[in-house]
PDB file of C-alpha atoms and ligand atoms in Angstrom:
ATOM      1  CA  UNK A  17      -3.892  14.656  37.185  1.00  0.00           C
ATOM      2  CA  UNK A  18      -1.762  14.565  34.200  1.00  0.00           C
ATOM      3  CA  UNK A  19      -3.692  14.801  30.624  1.00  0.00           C
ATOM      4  CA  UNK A  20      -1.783  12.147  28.318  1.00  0.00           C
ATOM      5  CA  UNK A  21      -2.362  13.759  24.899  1.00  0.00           C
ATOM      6  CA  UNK A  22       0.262  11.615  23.221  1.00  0.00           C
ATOM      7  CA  UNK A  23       1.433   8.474  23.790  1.00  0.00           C
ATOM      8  CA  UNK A  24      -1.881   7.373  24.269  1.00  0.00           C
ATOM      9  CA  UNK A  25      -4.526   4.584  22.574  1.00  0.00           C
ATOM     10  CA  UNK A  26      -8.091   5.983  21.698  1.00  0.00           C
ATOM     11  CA  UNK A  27     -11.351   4.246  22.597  1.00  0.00           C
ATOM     12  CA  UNK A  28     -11.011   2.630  18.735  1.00  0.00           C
ATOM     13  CA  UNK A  29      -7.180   1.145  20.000  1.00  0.00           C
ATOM     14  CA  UNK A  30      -5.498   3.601  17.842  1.00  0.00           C
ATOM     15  CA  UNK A  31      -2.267   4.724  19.166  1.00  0.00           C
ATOM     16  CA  UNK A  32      -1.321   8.144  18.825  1.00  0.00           C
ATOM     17  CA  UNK A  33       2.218   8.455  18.548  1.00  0.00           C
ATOM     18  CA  UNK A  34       4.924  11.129  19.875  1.00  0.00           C
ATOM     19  CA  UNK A  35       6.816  13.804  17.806  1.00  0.00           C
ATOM     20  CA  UNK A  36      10.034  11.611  17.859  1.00  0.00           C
ATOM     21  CA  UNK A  37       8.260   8.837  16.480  1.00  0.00           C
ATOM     22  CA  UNK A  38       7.552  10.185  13.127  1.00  0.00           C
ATOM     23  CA  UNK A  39      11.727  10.144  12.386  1.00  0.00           C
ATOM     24  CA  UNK A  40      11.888   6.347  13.040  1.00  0.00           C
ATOM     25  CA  UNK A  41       8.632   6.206  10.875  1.00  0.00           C
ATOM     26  CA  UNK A  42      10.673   8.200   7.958  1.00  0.00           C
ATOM     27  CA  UNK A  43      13.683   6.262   8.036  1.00  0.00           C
ATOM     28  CA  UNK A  44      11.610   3.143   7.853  1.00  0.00           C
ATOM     29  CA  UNK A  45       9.505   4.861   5.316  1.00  0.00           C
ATOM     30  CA  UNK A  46      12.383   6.092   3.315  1.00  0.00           C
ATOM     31  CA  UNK A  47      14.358   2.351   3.010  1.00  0.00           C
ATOM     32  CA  UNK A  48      11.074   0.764   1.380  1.00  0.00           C
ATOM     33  CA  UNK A  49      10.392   3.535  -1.207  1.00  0.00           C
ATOM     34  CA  UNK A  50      14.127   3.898  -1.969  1.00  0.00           C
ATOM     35  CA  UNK A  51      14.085  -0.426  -3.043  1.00  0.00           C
ATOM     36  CA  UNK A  52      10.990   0.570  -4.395  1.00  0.00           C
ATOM     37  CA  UNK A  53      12.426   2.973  -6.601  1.00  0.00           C
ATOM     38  CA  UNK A  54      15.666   1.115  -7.364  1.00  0.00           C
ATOM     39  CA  UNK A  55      13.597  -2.446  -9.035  1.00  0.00           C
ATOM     40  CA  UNK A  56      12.470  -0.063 -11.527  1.00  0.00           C
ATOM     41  CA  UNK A  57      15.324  -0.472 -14.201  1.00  0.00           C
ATOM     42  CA  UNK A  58      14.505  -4.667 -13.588  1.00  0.00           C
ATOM     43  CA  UNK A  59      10.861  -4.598 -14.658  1.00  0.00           C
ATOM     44  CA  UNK A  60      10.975  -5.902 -17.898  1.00  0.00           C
ATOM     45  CA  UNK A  61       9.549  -8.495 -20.201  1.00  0.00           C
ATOM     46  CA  UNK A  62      11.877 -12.005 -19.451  1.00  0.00           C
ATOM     47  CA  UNK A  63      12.169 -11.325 -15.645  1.00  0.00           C
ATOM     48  CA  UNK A  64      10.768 -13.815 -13.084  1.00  0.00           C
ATOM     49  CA  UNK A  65       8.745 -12.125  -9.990  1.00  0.00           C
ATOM     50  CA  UNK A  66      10.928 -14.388  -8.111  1.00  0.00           C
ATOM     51  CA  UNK A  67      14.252 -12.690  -9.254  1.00  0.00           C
ATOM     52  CA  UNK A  68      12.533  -9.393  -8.567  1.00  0.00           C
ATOM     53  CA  UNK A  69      11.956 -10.342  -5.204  1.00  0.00           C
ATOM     54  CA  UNK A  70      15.477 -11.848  -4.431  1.00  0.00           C
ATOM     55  CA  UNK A  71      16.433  -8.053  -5.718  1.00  0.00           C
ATOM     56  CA  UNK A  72      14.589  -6.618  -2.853  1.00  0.00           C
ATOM     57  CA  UNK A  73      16.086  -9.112  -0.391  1.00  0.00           C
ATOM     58  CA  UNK A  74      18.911  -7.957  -1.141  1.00  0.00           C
ATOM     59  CA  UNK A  75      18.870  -4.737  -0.741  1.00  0.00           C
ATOM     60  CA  UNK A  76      16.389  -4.658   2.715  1.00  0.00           C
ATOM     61  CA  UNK A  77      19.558  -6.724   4.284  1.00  0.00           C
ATOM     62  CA  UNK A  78      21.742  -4.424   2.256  1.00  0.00           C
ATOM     63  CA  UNK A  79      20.308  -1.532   3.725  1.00  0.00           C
ATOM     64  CA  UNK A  80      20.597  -3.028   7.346  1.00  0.00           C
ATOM     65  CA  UNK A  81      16.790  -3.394   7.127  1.00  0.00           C
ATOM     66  CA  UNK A  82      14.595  -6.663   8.124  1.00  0.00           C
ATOM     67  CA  UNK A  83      12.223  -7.542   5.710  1.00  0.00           C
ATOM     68  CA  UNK A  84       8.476  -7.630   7.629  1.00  0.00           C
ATOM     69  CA  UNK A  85       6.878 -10.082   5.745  1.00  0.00           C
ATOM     70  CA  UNK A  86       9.316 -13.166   5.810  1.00  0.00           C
ATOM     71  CA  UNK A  87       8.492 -15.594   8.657  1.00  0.00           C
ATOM     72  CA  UNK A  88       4.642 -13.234   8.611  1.00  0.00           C
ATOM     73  CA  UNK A  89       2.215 -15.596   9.267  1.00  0.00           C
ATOM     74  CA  UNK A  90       4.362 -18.476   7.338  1.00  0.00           C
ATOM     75  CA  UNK A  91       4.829 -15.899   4.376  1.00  0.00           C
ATOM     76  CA  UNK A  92       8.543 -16.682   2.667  1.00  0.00           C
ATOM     77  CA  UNK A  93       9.428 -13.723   0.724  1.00  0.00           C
ATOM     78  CA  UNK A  94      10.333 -10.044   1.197  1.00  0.00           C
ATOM     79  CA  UNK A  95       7.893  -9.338  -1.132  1.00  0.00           C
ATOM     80  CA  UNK A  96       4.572  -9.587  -2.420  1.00  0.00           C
ATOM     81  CA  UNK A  97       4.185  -8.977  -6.265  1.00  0.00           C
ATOM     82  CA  UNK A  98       0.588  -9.096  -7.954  1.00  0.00           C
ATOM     83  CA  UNK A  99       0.481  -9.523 -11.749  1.00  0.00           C
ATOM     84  CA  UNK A 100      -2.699  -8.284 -13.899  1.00  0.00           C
ATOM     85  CA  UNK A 101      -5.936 -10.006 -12.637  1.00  0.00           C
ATOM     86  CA  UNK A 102      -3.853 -10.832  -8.969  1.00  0.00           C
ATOM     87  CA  UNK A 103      -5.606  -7.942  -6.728  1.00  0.00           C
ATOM     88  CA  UNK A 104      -2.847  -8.442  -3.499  1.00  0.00           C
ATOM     89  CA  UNK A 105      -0.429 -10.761  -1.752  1.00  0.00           C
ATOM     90  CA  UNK A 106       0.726 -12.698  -5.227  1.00  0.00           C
ATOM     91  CA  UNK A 107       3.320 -14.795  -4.150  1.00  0.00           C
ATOM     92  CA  UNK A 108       6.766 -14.013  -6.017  1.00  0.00           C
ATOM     93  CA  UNK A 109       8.182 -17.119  -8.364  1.00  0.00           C
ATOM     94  CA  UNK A 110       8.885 -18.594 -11.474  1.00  0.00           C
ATOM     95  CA  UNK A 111       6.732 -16.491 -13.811  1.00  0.00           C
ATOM     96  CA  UNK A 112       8.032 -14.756 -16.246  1.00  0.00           C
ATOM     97  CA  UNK A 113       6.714 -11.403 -16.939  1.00  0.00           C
ATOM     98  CA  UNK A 114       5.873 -10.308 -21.043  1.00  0.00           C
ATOM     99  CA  UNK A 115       5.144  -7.248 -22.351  1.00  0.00           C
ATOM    100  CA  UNK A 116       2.200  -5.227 -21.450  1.00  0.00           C
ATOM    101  CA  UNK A 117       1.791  -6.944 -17.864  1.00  0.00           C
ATOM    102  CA  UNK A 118       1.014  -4.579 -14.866  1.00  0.00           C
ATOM    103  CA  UNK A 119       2.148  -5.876 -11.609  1.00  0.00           C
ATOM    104  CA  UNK A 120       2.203  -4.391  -7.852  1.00  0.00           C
ATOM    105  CA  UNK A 121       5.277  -4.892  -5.820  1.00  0.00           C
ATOM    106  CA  UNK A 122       4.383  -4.228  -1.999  1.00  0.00           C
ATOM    107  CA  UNK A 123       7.738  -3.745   0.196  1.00  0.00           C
ATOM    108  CA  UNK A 124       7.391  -4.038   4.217  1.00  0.00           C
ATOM    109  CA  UNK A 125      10.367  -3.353   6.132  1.00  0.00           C
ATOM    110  CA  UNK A 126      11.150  -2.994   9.292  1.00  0.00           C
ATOM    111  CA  UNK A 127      14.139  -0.412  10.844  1.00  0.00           C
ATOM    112  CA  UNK A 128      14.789  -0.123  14.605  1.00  0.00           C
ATOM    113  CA  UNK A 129      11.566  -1.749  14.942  1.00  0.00           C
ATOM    114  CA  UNK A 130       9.770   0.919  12.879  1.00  0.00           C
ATOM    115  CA  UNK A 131       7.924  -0.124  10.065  1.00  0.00           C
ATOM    116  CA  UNK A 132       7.449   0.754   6.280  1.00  0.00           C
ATOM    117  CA  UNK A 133       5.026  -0.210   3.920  1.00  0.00           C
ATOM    118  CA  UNK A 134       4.925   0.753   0.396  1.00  0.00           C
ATOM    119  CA  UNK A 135       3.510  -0.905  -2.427  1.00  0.00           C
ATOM    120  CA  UNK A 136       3.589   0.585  -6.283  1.00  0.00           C
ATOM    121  CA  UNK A 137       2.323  -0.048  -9.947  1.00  0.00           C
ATOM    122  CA  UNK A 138       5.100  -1.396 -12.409  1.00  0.00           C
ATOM    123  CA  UNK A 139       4.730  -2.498 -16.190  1.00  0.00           C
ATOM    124  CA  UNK A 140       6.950  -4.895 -18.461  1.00  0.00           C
ATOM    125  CA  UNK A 141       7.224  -3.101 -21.506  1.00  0.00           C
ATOM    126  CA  UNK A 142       3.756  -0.953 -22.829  1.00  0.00           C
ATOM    127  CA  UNK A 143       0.733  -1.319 -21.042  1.00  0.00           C
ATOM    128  CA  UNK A 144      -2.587  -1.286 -23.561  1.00  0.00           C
ATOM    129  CA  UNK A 145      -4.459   1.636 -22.808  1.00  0.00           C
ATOM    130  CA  UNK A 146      -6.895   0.327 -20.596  1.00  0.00           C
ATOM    131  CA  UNK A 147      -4.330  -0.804 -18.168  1.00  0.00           C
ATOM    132  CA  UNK A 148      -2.711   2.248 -18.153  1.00  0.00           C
ATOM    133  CA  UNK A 149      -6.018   4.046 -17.121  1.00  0.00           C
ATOM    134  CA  UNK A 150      -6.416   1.666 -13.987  1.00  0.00           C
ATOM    135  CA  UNK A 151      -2.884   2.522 -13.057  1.00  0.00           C
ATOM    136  CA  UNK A 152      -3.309   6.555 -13.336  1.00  0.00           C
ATOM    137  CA  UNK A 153      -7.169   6.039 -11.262  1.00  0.00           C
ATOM    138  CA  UNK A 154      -5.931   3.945  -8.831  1.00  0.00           C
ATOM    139  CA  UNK A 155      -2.516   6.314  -8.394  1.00  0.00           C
ATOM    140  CA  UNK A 156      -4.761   9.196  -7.991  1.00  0.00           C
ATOM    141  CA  UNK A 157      -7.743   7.607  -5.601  1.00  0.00           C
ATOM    142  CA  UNK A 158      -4.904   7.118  -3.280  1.00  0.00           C
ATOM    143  CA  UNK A 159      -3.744  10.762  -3.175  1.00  0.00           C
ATOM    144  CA  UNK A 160      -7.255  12.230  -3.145  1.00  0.00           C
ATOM    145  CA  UNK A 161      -7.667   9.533   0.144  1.00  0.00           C
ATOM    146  CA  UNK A 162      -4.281  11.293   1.447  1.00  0.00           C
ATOM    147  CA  UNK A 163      -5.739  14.565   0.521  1.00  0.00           C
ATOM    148  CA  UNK A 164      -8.205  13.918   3.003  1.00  0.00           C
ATOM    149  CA  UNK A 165      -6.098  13.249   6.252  1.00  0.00           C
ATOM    150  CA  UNK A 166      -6.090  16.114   8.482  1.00  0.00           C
ATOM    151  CA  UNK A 167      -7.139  16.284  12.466  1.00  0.00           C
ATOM    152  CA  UNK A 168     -10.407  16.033  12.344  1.00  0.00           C
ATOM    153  CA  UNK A 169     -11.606  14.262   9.420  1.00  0.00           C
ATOM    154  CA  UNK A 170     -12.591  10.812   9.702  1.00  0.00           C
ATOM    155  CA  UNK A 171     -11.848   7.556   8.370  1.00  0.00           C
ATOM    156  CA  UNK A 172     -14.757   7.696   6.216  1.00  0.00           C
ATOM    157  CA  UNK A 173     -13.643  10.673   4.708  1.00  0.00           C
ATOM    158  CA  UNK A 174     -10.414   8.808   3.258  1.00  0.00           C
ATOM    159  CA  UNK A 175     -12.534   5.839   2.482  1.00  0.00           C
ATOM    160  CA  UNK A 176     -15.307   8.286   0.785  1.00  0.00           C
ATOM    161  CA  UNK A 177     -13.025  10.119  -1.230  1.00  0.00           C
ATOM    162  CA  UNK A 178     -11.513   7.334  -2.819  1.00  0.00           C
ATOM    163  CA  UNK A 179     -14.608   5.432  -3.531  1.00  0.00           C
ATOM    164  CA  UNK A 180     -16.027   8.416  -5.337  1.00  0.00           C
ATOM    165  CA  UNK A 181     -13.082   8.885  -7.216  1.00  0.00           C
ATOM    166  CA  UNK A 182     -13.017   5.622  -8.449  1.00  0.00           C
ATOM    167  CA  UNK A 183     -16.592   5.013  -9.077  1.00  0.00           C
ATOM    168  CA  UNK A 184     -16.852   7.766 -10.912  1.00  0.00           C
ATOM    169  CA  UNK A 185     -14.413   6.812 -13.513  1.00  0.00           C
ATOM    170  CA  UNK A 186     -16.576   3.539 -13.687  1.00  0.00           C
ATOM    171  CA  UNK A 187     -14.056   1.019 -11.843  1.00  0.00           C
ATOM    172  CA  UNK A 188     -14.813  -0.283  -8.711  1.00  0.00           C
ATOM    173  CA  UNK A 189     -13.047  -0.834  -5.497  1.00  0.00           C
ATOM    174  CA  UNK A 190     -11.906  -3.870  -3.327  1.00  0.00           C
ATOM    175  CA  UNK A 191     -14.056  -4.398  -0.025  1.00  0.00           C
ATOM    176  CA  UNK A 192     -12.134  -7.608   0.914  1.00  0.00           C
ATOM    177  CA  UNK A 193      -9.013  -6.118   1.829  1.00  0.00           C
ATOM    178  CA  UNK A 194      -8.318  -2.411   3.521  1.00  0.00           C
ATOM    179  CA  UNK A 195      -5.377  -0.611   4.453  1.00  0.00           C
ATOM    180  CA  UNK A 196      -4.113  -0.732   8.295  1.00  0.00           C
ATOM    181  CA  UNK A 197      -2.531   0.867  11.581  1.00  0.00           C
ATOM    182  CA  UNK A 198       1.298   0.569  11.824  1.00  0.00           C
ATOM    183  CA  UNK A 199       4.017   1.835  13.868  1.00  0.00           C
ATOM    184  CA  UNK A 200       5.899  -0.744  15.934  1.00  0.00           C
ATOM    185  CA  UNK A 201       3.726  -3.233  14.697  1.00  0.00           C
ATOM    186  CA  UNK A 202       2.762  -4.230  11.077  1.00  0.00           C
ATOM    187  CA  UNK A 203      -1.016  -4.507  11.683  1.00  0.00           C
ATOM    188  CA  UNK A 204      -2.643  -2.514  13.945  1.00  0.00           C
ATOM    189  CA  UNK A 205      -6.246  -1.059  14.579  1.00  0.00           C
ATOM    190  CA  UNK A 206      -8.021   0.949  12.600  1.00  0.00           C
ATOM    191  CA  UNK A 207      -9.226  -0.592   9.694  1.00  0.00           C
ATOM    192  CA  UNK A 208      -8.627   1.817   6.751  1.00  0.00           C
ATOM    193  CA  UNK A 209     -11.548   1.306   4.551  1.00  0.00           C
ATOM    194  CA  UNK A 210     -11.000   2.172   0.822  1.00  0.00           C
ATOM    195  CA  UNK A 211     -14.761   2.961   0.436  1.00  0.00           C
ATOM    196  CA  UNK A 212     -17.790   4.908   3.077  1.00  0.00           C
ATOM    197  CA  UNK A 213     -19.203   7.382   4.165  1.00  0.00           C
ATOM    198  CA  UNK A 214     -18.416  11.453   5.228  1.00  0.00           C
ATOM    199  CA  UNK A 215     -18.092  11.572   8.668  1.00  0.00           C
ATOM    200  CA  UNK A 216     -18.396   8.411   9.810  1.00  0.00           C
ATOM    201  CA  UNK A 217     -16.057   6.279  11.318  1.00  0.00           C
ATOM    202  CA  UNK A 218     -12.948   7.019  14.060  1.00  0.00           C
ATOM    203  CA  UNK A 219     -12.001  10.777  13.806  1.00  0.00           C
ATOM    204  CA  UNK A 220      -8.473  11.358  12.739  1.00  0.00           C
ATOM    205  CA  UNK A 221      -5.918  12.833  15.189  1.00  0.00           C
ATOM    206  CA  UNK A 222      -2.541  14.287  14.989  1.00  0.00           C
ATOM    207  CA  UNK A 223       0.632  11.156  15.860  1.00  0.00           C
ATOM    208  CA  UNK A 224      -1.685   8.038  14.242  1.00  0.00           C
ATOM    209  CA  UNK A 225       0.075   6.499  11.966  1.00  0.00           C
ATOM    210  CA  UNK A 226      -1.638   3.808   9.020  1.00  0.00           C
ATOM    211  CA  UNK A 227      -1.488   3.089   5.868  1.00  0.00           C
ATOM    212  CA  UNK A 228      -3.782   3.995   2.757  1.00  0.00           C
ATOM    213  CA  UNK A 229      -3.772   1.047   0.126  1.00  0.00           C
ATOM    214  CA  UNK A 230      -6.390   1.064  -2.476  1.00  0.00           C
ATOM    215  CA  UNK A 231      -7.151  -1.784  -4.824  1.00  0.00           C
ATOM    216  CA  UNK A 232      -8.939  -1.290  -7.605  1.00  0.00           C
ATOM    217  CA  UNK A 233     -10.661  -3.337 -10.238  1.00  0.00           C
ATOM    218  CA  UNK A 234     -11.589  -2.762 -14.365  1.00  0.00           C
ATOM    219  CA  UNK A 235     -14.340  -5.139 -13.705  1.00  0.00           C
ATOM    220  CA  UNK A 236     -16.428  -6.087 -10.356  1.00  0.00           C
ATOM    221  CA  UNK A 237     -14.946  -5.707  -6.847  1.00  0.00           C
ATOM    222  CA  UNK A 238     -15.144  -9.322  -5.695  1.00  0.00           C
ATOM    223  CA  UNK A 239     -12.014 -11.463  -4.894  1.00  0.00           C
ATOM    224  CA  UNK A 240     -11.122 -15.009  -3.755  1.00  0.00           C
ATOM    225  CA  UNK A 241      -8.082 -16.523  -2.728  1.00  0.00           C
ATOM    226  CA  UNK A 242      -6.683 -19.251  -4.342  1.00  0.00           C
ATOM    227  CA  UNK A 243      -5.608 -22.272  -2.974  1.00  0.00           C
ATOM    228  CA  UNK A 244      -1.832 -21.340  -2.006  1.00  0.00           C
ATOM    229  CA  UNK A 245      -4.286 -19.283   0.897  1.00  0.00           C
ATOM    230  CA  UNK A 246      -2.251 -15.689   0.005  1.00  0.00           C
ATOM    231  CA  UNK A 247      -2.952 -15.007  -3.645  1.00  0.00           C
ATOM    232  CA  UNK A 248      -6.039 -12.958  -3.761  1.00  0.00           C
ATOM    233  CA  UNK A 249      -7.148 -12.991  -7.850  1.00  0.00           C
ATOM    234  CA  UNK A 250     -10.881 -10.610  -9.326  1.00  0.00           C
ATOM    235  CA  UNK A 251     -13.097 -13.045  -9.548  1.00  0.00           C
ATOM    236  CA  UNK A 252     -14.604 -11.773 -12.799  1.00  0.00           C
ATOM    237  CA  UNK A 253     -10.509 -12.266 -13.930  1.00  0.00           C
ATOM    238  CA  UNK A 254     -10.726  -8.451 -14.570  1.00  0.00           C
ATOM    239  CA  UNK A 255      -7.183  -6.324 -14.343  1.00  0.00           C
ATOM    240  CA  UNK A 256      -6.237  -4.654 -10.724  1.00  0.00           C
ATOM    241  CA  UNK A 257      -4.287  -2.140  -9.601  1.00  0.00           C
ATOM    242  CA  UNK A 258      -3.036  -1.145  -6.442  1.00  0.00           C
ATOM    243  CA  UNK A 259      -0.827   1.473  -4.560  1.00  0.00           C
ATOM    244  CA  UNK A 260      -0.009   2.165  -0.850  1.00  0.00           C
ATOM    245  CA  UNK A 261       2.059   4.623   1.640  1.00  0.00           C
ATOM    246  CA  UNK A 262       2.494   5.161   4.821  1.00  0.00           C
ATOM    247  CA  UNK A 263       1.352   8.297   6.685  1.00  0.00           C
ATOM    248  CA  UNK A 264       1.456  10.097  10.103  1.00  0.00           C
ATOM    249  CA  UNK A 265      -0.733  12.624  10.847  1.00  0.00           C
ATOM    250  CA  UNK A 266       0.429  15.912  11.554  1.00  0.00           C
ATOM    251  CA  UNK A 267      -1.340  19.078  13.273  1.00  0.00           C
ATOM    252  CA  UNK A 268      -2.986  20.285   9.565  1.00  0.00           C
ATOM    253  CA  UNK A 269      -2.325  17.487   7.564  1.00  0.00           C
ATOM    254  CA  UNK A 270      -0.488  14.073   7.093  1.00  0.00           C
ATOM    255  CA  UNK A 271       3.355  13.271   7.024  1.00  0.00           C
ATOM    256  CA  UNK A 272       3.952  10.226   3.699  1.00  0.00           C
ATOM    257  CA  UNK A 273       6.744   8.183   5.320  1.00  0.00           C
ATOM    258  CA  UNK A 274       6.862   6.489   2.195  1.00  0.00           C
ATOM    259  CA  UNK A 275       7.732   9.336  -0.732  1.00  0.00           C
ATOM    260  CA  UNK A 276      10.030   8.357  -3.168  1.00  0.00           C
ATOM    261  CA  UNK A 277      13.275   9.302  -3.319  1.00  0.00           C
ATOM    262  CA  UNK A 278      13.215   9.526  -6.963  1.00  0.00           C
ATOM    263  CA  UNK A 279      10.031  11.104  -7.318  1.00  0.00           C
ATOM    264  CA  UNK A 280       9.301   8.328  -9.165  1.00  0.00           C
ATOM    265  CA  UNK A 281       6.301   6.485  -7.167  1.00  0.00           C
ATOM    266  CA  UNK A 282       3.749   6.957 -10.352  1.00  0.00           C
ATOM    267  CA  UNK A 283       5.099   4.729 -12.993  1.00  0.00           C
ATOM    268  CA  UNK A 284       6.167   6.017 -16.423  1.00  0.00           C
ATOM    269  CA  UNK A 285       6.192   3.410 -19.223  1.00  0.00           C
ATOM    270  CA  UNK A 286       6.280   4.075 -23.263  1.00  0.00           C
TER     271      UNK A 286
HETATM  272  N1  LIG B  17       2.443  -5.446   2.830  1.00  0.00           N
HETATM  273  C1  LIG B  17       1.108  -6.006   2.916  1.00  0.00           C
HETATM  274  C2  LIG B  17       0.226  -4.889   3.427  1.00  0.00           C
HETATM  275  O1  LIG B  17       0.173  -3.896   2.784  1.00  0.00           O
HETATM  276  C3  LIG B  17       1.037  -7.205   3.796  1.00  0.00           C
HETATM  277  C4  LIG B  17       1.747  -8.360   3.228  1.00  0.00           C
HETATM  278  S1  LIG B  17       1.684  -9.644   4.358  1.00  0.00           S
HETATM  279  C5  LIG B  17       2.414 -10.909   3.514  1.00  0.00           C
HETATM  280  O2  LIG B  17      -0.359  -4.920   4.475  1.00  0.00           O
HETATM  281  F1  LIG B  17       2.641 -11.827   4.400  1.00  0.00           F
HETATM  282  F2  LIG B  17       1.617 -11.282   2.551  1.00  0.00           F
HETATM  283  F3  LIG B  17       3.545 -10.493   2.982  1.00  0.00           F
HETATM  284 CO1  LIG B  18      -0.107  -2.373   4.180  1.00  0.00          CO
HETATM  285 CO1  LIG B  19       2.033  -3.373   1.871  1.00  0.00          CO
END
């Protein structure tokens, strides 16, 4: 009998993917953090979150990619963009960004049917220096949870290694909403926690591909959604940050599909 070792979905439904699919992941990967990179220079005080969002329209079609979230679920826009005390999935419109405001714009896109999901930390002007703390934490839980992707490790390991991180600079992290399996689809099994325990949870293996998206909160970790159903706000109105790649994992570590281009994925401002 012939021993699939790729190609292959584990008990959990993860699929593990094949060498060649981790070059469709890239180019996906590559398209998202490259608009990601180039709505930089439009962040400023005076914008609306809906121009920055027709911006990124235009350059997924641009691009020749298909944006992944228009037509999602009855979603309208090619992008979701989260200002201050909005924790994910802020719906892009008339409001005007001022000075000091934080905001995450999260970019899905797919390209020959591979997708790429990418979401950053921008600021209008100067952040105060609290803000700009959350931002650097939040930046940084997500690479120690990338830190922690190898064959062999387990979920919990990613989810533990953020949690700690960010509990120990005394901010606390979002239950309600975890990062995801993608590939050829947008959501896919597992569940990527942001929080856990060592050891626990589906072991990591070389060709799964998810994505790693912690939010994180000045204040208390609970959310609620308001009553447009997508925007998810703190509940204690506390700020939030939030940043996310995409990864593969490879035989001794992980793969980011999602790198920028620029080198410019953490933010600058001031
Ligand atoms: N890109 C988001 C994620 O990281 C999902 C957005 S779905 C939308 O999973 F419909 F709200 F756009
Ligand atoms: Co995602
Ligand atoms: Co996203």
């Amino acid at each position: 009998m012939e021993v699939h070792t790729r190609g292959r979905i584990t008990k959990e439904g993860i699929r593990i993917h094949e060498d060649a699919d981790f070059a469709g992941m890239r180019a996906a990967g590559q398209v998202a953090a490259r608009i990601l990179d180039e709505v930089i220079p439009l962040v400023q005080p005076g914008v609306t979150t809906g121009e920055l969002d027709d911006f990124v329209r235009g350059r997924v079609e641009a691009l020749g990619a298909r944006s992944a979230t228009i037509g999602y679920k009855g979603y309208q826009h090619a992008t979701c963009i989260s200002v201050n005390h909005v924790v994910c999935h802020g719906i892009p419109g008339p409001k005007l960004l001022k000075d000091g405001d934080i905001l995450n714009i999260d970019v899905t896109v797919i390209v020959d049917g591979w997708y790429g999901d990418s979401s950053r930390m921008y600021v209008a002007g100067t952040p105060n220096r609290k803000a700009a703390r959350l931002i650097e934490v939040t930046h940084d839980a997500l690479m120690r949870g990338i830190e922690a992707v190898r064959p062999g490790n387990t979920f919990g390991d990613i989810g533990h290694a953020i949690q700690s991180f960010v509990e120990g600079n005394r901010m606390s992290v979002v239950r309600d909403f975890c990062g995801h399996g993608l590939g050829r689809v947008f959501h896919a099994p597992p569940n990527v926690l942001h929080y856990g325990r060592p050891g626990t949870g589906p072991v990591l293996e070389e060709g799964m591909f998810f994505t790693i998206e912690p939010m994180v909160n000045l204040g208390r970790p609970e959310t609620k959604v308001l009553s447009d159903d997508w925007t998810a706000v703190t509940r204690d109105k506390s700020l939030s940050a939030q940043f996310e790649h995409s990864v593969g994992v490879t035989a001794d570590g992980c793969e980011i599909f999602t790198l920028s281009p620029a080198g410019r994925f953490h933010p600058t401002w001031g």
